[in-house]
Amino acid sequence: MRHLIEPSDFSVEELKSLLELAGDIEKNPEKYAHKCEGKKLAVCFYEPSTRTRLSFEAAMLNLGGRVLGFASADSSSAAKGESVSDTIRVISCYADICAIRHPKEGAALVASLKSGIPVINAGDGGHSHPTQTLTDLMTIWSLKGRFEGLRIGFCGDLKFGRTVHSLIEALIRYGGVSFSLISPPELKVPSYIRDELLEKNNIPYTEVVKLEDAIGDLDILYMTRVQRERFFNEEDYVRMKDFYILDRAKMALAREDMLVLHPLPRVNEISTEVDDDPRAVYFKQVQYGVYVRMALILTLLGLA
Ligand code: CP
């Protein structure tokens, strides 16, 4: 039985197969419309979500399967003190596969150890968000045609932004990638990302504070919001929240073929005046998220 807890759970070859399958689903959705008939996906979300939960639901419905679950800890027996380990043992009696989001780092891993069905990490605290990574990889693959040799800028909350951590973990496996890490000093990437992923693997990277100092060199600009829910106090959040605002003036400094990605939700960090720029692909990214989650469900259920 396979789970997806971190991006590195899939080899580069397996990721390639998954992205190819997602590409085929995009082109020929009717071929896959009945693949999951009789199967059920449980979506167990202990934290708020729009995209991840609904795209998992859409993915399973597109495959002809059915969906059950809960959208907040308050509406489950977690509110009565039930552990994740017990909950997943129960869910295993009801569904064939489970996507779980939880505020605690490592919760999806804990669930997978007690589960009778494949578990997909849909975000665990500030740690990892591997299905957002699959979405991001499919967006880059579809629109750039490669990962090798790209310079990717991550901008914003690189400390708490789990999508950043997951995507760095995935991209360092491709040759010639380099990174610009653009953040205020207080929101730099955690030291384990810098030491264990970048330094240990000799990945070229720079850390800068000003977006203007990096944007002109980038193939991809990955914007992130400041993660209010992970701050210890509101005062720090308010001080940081508008540190970066990508607008037309900053886009004028970027290459003609640079792409702007954002996992969303957006708060203020990308001005809506950028939305019409053909380089802004964050809403296309959302659509790719459905195809890639369809491919993931098929793969983990052994139906690919
Ligand atoms: N990108 C993402 O994880 O969005 P949601 O929090 O809405 O699921």
Tab-separated table of C-alpha atoms and ligand atoms in Angstrom:
chain	number	residue	atom	x	y	z
A	1	MET	CA	0.000	0.000	0.000
A	2	ARG	CA	1.389	3.425	-1.014
A	3	HIS	CA	0.897	6.739	0.776
A	4	LEU	CA	1.957	10.261	-0.214
A	5	ILE	CA	3.315	12.051	2.844
A	6	GLU	CA	6.225	14.002	1.304
A	7	PRO	CA	7.184	14.741	-2.310
A	8	SER	CA	10.228	12.452	-2.009
A	9	ASP	CA	7.912	9.458	-1.471
A	10	PHE	CA	7.755	9.329	-5.275
A	11	SER	CA	10.911	8.848	-7.345
A	12	VAL	CA	11.668	11.193	-10.240
A	13	GLU	CA	10.563	8.409	-12.621
A	14	GLU	CA	7.303	7.894	-10.725
A	15	LEU	CA	6.674	11.646	-10.756
A	16	LYS	CA	7.234	11.685	-14.516
A	17	SER	CA	4.665	8.893	-14.975
A	18	LEU	CA	2.218	10.741	-12.722
A	19	LEU	CA	2.599	14.002	-14.658
A	20	GLU	CA	2.201	12.153	-17.969
A	21	LEU	CA	-0.967	10.522	-16.658
A	22	ALA	CA	-2.266	13.928	-15.494
A	23	GLY	CA	-1.497	15.314	-18.965
A	24	ASP	CA	-3.474	12.489	-20.582
A	25	ILE	CA	-6.387	13.106	-18.196
A	26	GLU	CA	-6.349	16.778	-19.240
A	27	LYS	CA	-6.548	15.815	-22.930
A	28	ASN	CA	-8.916	12.823	-22.662
A	29	PRO	CA	-11.072	13.251	-19.522
A	30	GLU	CA	-13.785	10.899	-20.824
A	31	LYS	CA	-11.305	7.965	-20.793
A	32	TYR	CA	-11.132	8.280	-16.993
A	33	ALA	CA	-14.742	9.141	-16.161
A	34	HIS	CA	-15.610	5.695	-14.731
A	35	LYS	CA	-12.228	4.516	-13.428
A	36	CYS	CA	-13.185	4.917	-9.759
A	37	GLU	CA	-16.771	3.696	-9.857
A	38	GLY	CA	-17.508	1.960	-6.556
A	39	LYS	CA	-14.573	3.673	-4.800
A	40	LYS	CA	-14.793	6.248	-1.999
A	41	LEU	CA	-12.437	9.065	-1.044
A	42	ALA	CA	-12.512	10.382	2.545
A	43	VAL	CA	-11.495	14.038	2.909
A	44	CYS	CA	-10.551	14.662	6.553
A	45	PHE	CA	-9.725	18.329	6.972
A	46	TYR	CA	-8.843	19.627	10.447
A	47	GLU	CA	-7.855	23.018	8.946
A	48	PRO	CA	-9.624	25.397	6.533
A	49	SER	CA	-9.249	24.819	2.797
A	50	THR	CA	-10.922	25.794	-0.442
A	51	ARG	CA	-8.676	24.448	-3.234
A	52	THR	CA	-7.205	21.291	-1.777
A	53	ARG	CA	-10.415	19.877	-0.349
A	54	LEU	CA	-12.643	20.818	-3.265
A	55	SER	CA	-10.102	19.779	-5.896
A	56	PHE	CA	-9.809	16.374	-4.235
A	57	GLU	CA	-13.587	16.114	-4.243
A	58	ALA	CA	-13.787	17.249	-7.879
A	59	ALA	CA	-11.020	14.813	-8.816
A	60	MET	CA	-12.831	11.810	-7.291
A	61	LEU	CA	-16.189	12.850	-8.777
A	62	ASN	CA	-14.539	13.267	-12.207
A	63	LEU	CA	-13.297	9.684	-11.875
A	64	GLY	CA	-16.801	8.381	-11.152
A	65	GLY	CA	-16.110	7.765	-7.456
A	66	ARG	CA	-17.778	9.144	-4.341
A	67	VAL	CA	-16.653	11.375	-1.487
A	68	LEU	CA	-17.276	11.591	2.259
A	69	GLY	CA	-15.575	13.469	5.075
A	70	PHE	CA	-15.426	16.530	7.271
A	71	ALA	CA	-14.230	20.080	6.661
A	72	SER	CA	-13.167	21.133	10.165
A	73	ALA	CA	-11.936	19.583	13.390
A	74	ASP	CA	-14.997	21.035	15.147
A	75	SER	CA	-17.359	18.924	13.087
A	76	SER	CA	-15.521	15.658	13.798
A	77	SER	CA	-14.880	13.687	16.991
A	78	ALA	CA	-11.485	15.403	17.213
A	79	ALA	CA	-13.504	18.000	19.143
A	80	LYS	CA	-14.143	15.264	21.753
A	81	GLY	CA	-10.472	14.376	21.931
A	82	GLU	CA	-10.196	11.510	19.431
A	83	SER	CA	-6.651	10.944	18.157
A	84	VAL	CA	-5.671	10.992	14.479
A	85	SER	CA	-4.545	7.361	14.814
A	86	ASP	CA	-7.979	6.231	16.003
A	87	THR	CA	-9.785	8.382	13.444
A	88	ILE	CA	-7.880	6.876	10.508
A	89	ARG	CA	-8.586	3.337	11.723
A	90	VAL	CA	-12.270	4.246	11.668
A	91	ILE	CA	-12.080	5.972	8.262
A	92	SER	CA	-10.361	2.856	6.882
A	93	CYS	CA	-13.663	0.997	7.460
A	94	TYR	CA	-15.608	3.548	5.407
A	95	ALA	CA	-13.425	4.584	2.456
A	96	ASP	CA	-10.799	3.288	-0.014
A	97	ILE	CA	-8.410	6.246	0.202
A	98	CYS	CA	-8.064	9.301	2.464
A	99	ALA	CA	-6.753	12.855	2.048
A	100	ILE	CA	-5.954	14.465	5.405
A	101	ARG	CA	-5.058	18.053	6.357
A	102	HIS	CA	-3.995	18.777	9.911
A	103	PRO	CA	-2.358	21.729	11.727
A	104	LYS	CA	0.231	19.457	13.398
A	105	GLU	CA	3.413	18.617	11.539
A	106	GLY	CA	3.704	14.856	11.113
A	107	ALA	CA	-0.036	14.155	11.543
A	108	ALA	CA	-0.380	12.593	8.075
A	109	LEU	CA	2.617	10.353	8.738
A	110	VAL	CA	1.097	9.244	12.057
A	111	ALA	CA	-2.175	8.501	10.242
A	112	SER	CA	-0.407	6.461	7.555
A	113	LEU	CA	1.181	4.199	10.190
A	114	LYS	CA	-2.231	3.087	11.484
A	115	SER	CA	-4.186	3.230	8.242
A	116	GLY	CA	-5.699	0.377	6.301
A	117	ILE	CA	-6.019	2.562	3.184
A	118	PRO	CA	-3.678	4.902	1.236
A	119	VAL	CA	-3.198	8.246	3.013
A	120	ILE	CA	-2.482	11.492	1.171
A	121	ASN	CA	-0.983	14.397	3.092
A	122	ALA	CA	-3.086	17.429	2.135
A	123	GLY	CA	-0.930	19.707	4.327
A	124	ASP	CA	0.553	19.141	7.791
A	125	GLY	CA	1.228	22.341	9.709
A	126	GLY	CA	4.196	24.304	8.369
A	127	HIS	CA	5.889	21.114	7.149
A	128	SER	CA	4.750	19.795	3.779
A	129	HIS	CA	2.014	20.009	1.151
A	130	PRO	CA	2.925	17.399	-1.454
A	131	THR	CA	-0.220	17.587	-3.593
A	132	GLN	CA	0.305	21.340	-3.980
A	133	THR	CA	3.804	20.378	-5.114
A	134	LEU	CA	2.359	18.006	-7.718
A	135	THR	CA	0.145	20.877	-8.858
A	136	ASP	CA	3.123	23.241	-9.064
A	137	LEU	CA	5.235	20.680	-10.926
A	138	MET	CA	2.474	20.051	-13.444
A	139	THR	CA	2.087	23.803	-13.997
A	140	ILE	CA	5.817	24.254	-14.612
A	141	TRP	CA	6.056	21.107	-16.755
A	142	SER	CA	3.040	22.052	-18.872
A	143	LEU	CA	4.018	25.681	-19.410
A	144	LYS	CA	7.840	25.517	-19.438
A	145	GLY	CA	8.334	21.951	-20.698
A	146	ARG	CA	11.220	21.236	-18.289
A	147	PHE	CA	12.549	21.594	-14.755
A	148	GLU	CA	16.248	21.334	-15.538
A	149	GLY	CA	18.181	24.583	-15.495
A	150	LEU	CA	15.357	26.765	-14.176
A	151	ARG	CA	15.932	29.607	-11.724
A	152	ILE	CA	13.039	29.744	-9.309
A	153	GLY	CA	12.366	32.635	-6.950
A	154	PHE	CA	10.352	31.982	-3.801
A	155	CYS	CA	9.006	35.192	-2.314
A	156	GLY	CA	7.219	35.939	0.971
A	157	ASP	CA	6.773	33.726	3.998
A	158	LEU	CA	9.448	31.097	3.420
A	159	LYS	CA	9.496	30.129	7.095
A	160	PHE	CA	5.939	28.874	7.513
A	161	GLY	CA	5.042	28.346	3.833
A	162	ARG	CA	4.808	24.557	3.574
A	163	THR	CA	4.241	24.721	-0.191
A	164	VAL	CA	7.695	26.306	-0.525
A	165	HIS	CA	9.358	23.586	1.564
A	166	SER	CA	7.713	20.816	-0.455
A	167	LEU	CA	8.507	22.354	-3.835
A	168	ILE	CA	12.170	22.928	-2.976
A	169	GLU	CA	12.386	19.282	-1.850
A	170	ALA	CA	10.954	18.169	-5.196
A	171	LEU	CA	12.914	20.506	-7.497
A	172	ILE	CA	16.413	19.814	-6.162
A	173	ARG	CA	16.225	16.401	-7.815
A	174	TYR	CA	16.411	18.013	-11.279
A	175	GLY	CA	19.758	19.099	-12.700
A	176	GLY	CA	20.843	22.713	-12.830
A	177	VAL	CA	18.007	24.256	-10.791
A	178	SER	CA	18.886	27.282	-8.694
A	179	PHE	CA	16.888	29.395	-6.263
A	180	SER	CA	16.422	32.996	-5.161
A	181	LEU	CA	14.973	32.978	-1.647
A	182	ILE	CA	13.282	36.351	-1.213
A	183	SER	CA	11.996	37.093	2.281
A	184	PRO	CA	12.267	39.426	5.253
A	185	PRO	CA	14.975	38.218	7.672
A	186	GLU	CA	12.300	36.957	10.104
A	187	LEU	CA	10.662	34.743	7.466
A	188	LYS	CA	13.668	32.997	5.912
A	189	VAL	CA	13.471	29.281	5.066
A	190	PRO	CA	13.997	27.014	8.096
A	191	SER	CA	17.591	25.946	8.661
A	192	TYR	CA	16.825	22.282	7.796
A	193	ILE	CA	15.856	23.376	4.259
A	194	ARG	CA	19.026	25.436	3.888
A	195	ASP	CA	21.385	22.876	5.468
A	196	GLU	CA	19.869	19.488	4.630
A	197	LEU	CA	18.439	20.204	1.182
A	198	LEU	CA	20.372	23.093	-0.380
A	199	GLU	CA	23.860	23.052	1.170
A	200	LYS	CA	24.152	19.264	1.377
A	201	ASN	CA	23.192	18.865	-2.290
A	202	ASN	CA	25.303	21.828	-3.520
A	203	ILE	CA	22.246	23.601	-4.919
A	204	PRO	CA	23.039	27.210	-5.894
A	205	TYR	CA	20.854	29.740	-4.050
A	206	THR	CA	20.847	33.336	-2.893
A	207	GLU	CA	18.907	34.921	-0.046
A	208	VAL	CA	17.714	38.480	-0.665
A	209	VAL	CA	15.250	40.837	0.951
A	210	LYS	CA	14.192	42.983	-2.018
A	211	LEU	CA	12.134	41.374	-4.782
A	212	GLU	CA	13.486	43.981	-7.237
A	213	ASP	CA	17.008	42.601	-6.715
A	214	ALA	CA	16.052	39.114	-7.924
A	215	ILE	CA	13.046	39.300	-10.235
A	216	GLY	CA	15.003	40.049	-13.433
A	217	ASP	CA	16.880	36.704	-13.319
A	218	LEU	CA	13.923	34.400	-12.733
A	219	ASP	CA	12.194	31.795	-14.904
A	220	ILE	CA	9.561	31.226	-12.222
A	221	LEU	CA	8.407	33.561	-9.439
A	222	TYR	CA	6.562	31.630	-6.728
A	223	MET	CA	4.706	34.138	-4.545
A	224	THR	CA	3.337	33.172	-1.123
A	225	ARG	CA	1.113	34.805	1.444
A	226	VAL	CA	2.247	35.493	5.001
A	227	GLN	CA	0.776	32.575	6.998
A	228	ARG	CA	-1.215	34.437	9.623
A	229	GLU	CA	-2.433	31.215	11.284
A	230	ARG	CA	1.134	30.161	12.160
A	231	PHE	CA	2.242	33.445	13.790
A	232	PHE	CA	2.543	33.589	17.542
A	233	ASN	CA	1.271	37.163	17.756
A	234	GLU	CA	-0.887	39.435	15.621
A	235	GLU	CA	1.530	42.364	15.899
A	236	ASP	CA	4.287	40.493	14.016
A	237	TYR	CA	1.804	39.396	11.362
A	238	VAL	CA	0.589	42.957	10.780
A	239	ARG	CA	4.181	44.164	10.474
A	240	MET	CA	5.018	41.544	7.827
A	241	LYS	CA	1.808	41.035	5.894
A	242	ASP	CA	2.335	43.646	3.182
A	243	PHE	CA	6.113	43.329	2.965
A	244	TYR	CA	5.814	42.230	-0.686
A	245	ILE	CA	3.236	43.359	-3.188
A	246	LEU	CA	3.812	42.234	-6.773
A	247	ASP	CA	2.422	44.907	-9.088
A	248	ARG	CA	2.772	46.006	-12.725
A	249	ALA	CA	5.853	48.099	-11.964
A	250	LYS	CA	7.713	45.080	-10.545
A	251	MET	CA	6.496	42.836	-13.388
A	252	ALA	CA	8.097	45.323	-15.806
A	253	LEU	CA	11.490	44.281	-14.361
A	254	ALA	CA	10.867	40.588	-15.112
A	255	ARG	CA	11.589	38.558	-18.233
A	256	GLU	CA	8.934	38.265	-20.921
A	257	ASP	CA	8.713	34.508	-20.305
A	258	MET	CA	8.846	34.487	-16.500
A	259	LEU	CA	5.829	32.733	-14.962
A	260	VAL	CA	4.152	33.829	-11.728
A	261	LEU	CA	2.815	30.976	-9.602
A	262	HIS	CA	1.021	31.200	-6.263
A	263	PRO	CA	-0.521	28.288	-4.340
A	264	LEU	CA	-3.375	30.632	-3.294
A	265	PRO	CA	-5.229	31.899	-1.343
A	266	ARG	CA	-3.872	35.351	-2.171
A	267	VAL	CA	-4.245	38.161	0.326
A	268	ASN	CA	-2.396	41.360	-0.770
A	269	GLU	CA	0.874	39.999	-2.095
A	270	ILE	CA	-0.156	40.073	-5.751
A	271	SER	CA	-2.044	43.146	-6.901
A	272	THR	CA	-5.122	42.242	-8.950
A	273	GLU	CA	-3.691	44.456	-11.728
A	274	VAL	CA	-1.238	41.590	-12.421
A	275	ASP	CA	-4.020	39.047	-13.047
A	276	ASP	CA	-4.378	39.970	-16.738
A	277	ASP	CA	-0.650	39.666	-17.411
A	278	PRO	CA	-0.138	36.503	-19.531
A	279	ARG	CA	2.741	35.562	-17.223
A	280	ALA	CA	0.340	35.271	-14.254
A	281	VAL	CA	-0.653	31.580	-14.236
A	282	TYR	CA	-1.958	31.072	-10.700
A	283	PHE	CA	-5.515	30.373	-11.788
A	284	LYS	CA	-4.342	27.908	-14.467
A	285	GLN	CA	-2.366	26.286	-11.650
A	286	VAL	CA	-5.662	25.615	-9.832
A	287	GLN	CA	-7.005	23.690	-12.845
A	288	TYR	CA	-3.852	21.590	-13.089
A	289	GLY	CA	-4.414	20.687	-9.438
A	290	VAL	CA	-7.536	18.706	-10.346
A	291	TYR	CA	-5.823	16.673	-13.110
A	292	VAL	CA	-2.838	15.834	-10.978
A	293	ARG	CA	-4.992	14.775	-8.010
A	294	MET	CA	-6.997	12.535	-10.365
A	295	ALA	CA	-3.713	10.965	-11.468
A	296	LEU	CA	-2.620	10.549	-7.844
A	297	ILE	CA	-5.857	8.859	-6.756
A	298	LEU	CA	-5.622	6.422	-9.694
A	299	THR	CA	-1.982	5.685	-8.921
A	300	LEU	CA	-2.458	5.072	-5.192
A	301	LEU	CA	-5.525	2.897	-5.815
A	302	GLY	CA	-3.569	0.833	-8.353
A	303	LEU	CA	-5.949	1.837	-11.146
A	304	ALA	CA	-3.519	3.839	-13.329
B	1	CP	N1	-3.237	25.996	-1.957
B	1	CP	C1	-3.984	25.556	-0.924
B	1	CP	O1	-3.575	24.658	-0.173
B	1	CP	O2	-5.184	26.185	-0.802
B	1	CP	P1	-6.297	25.822	0.280
B	1	CP	O3	-5.745	26.155	1.636
B	1	CP	O4	-7.497	26.627	-0.089
B	1	CP	O5	-6.556	24.342	0.176
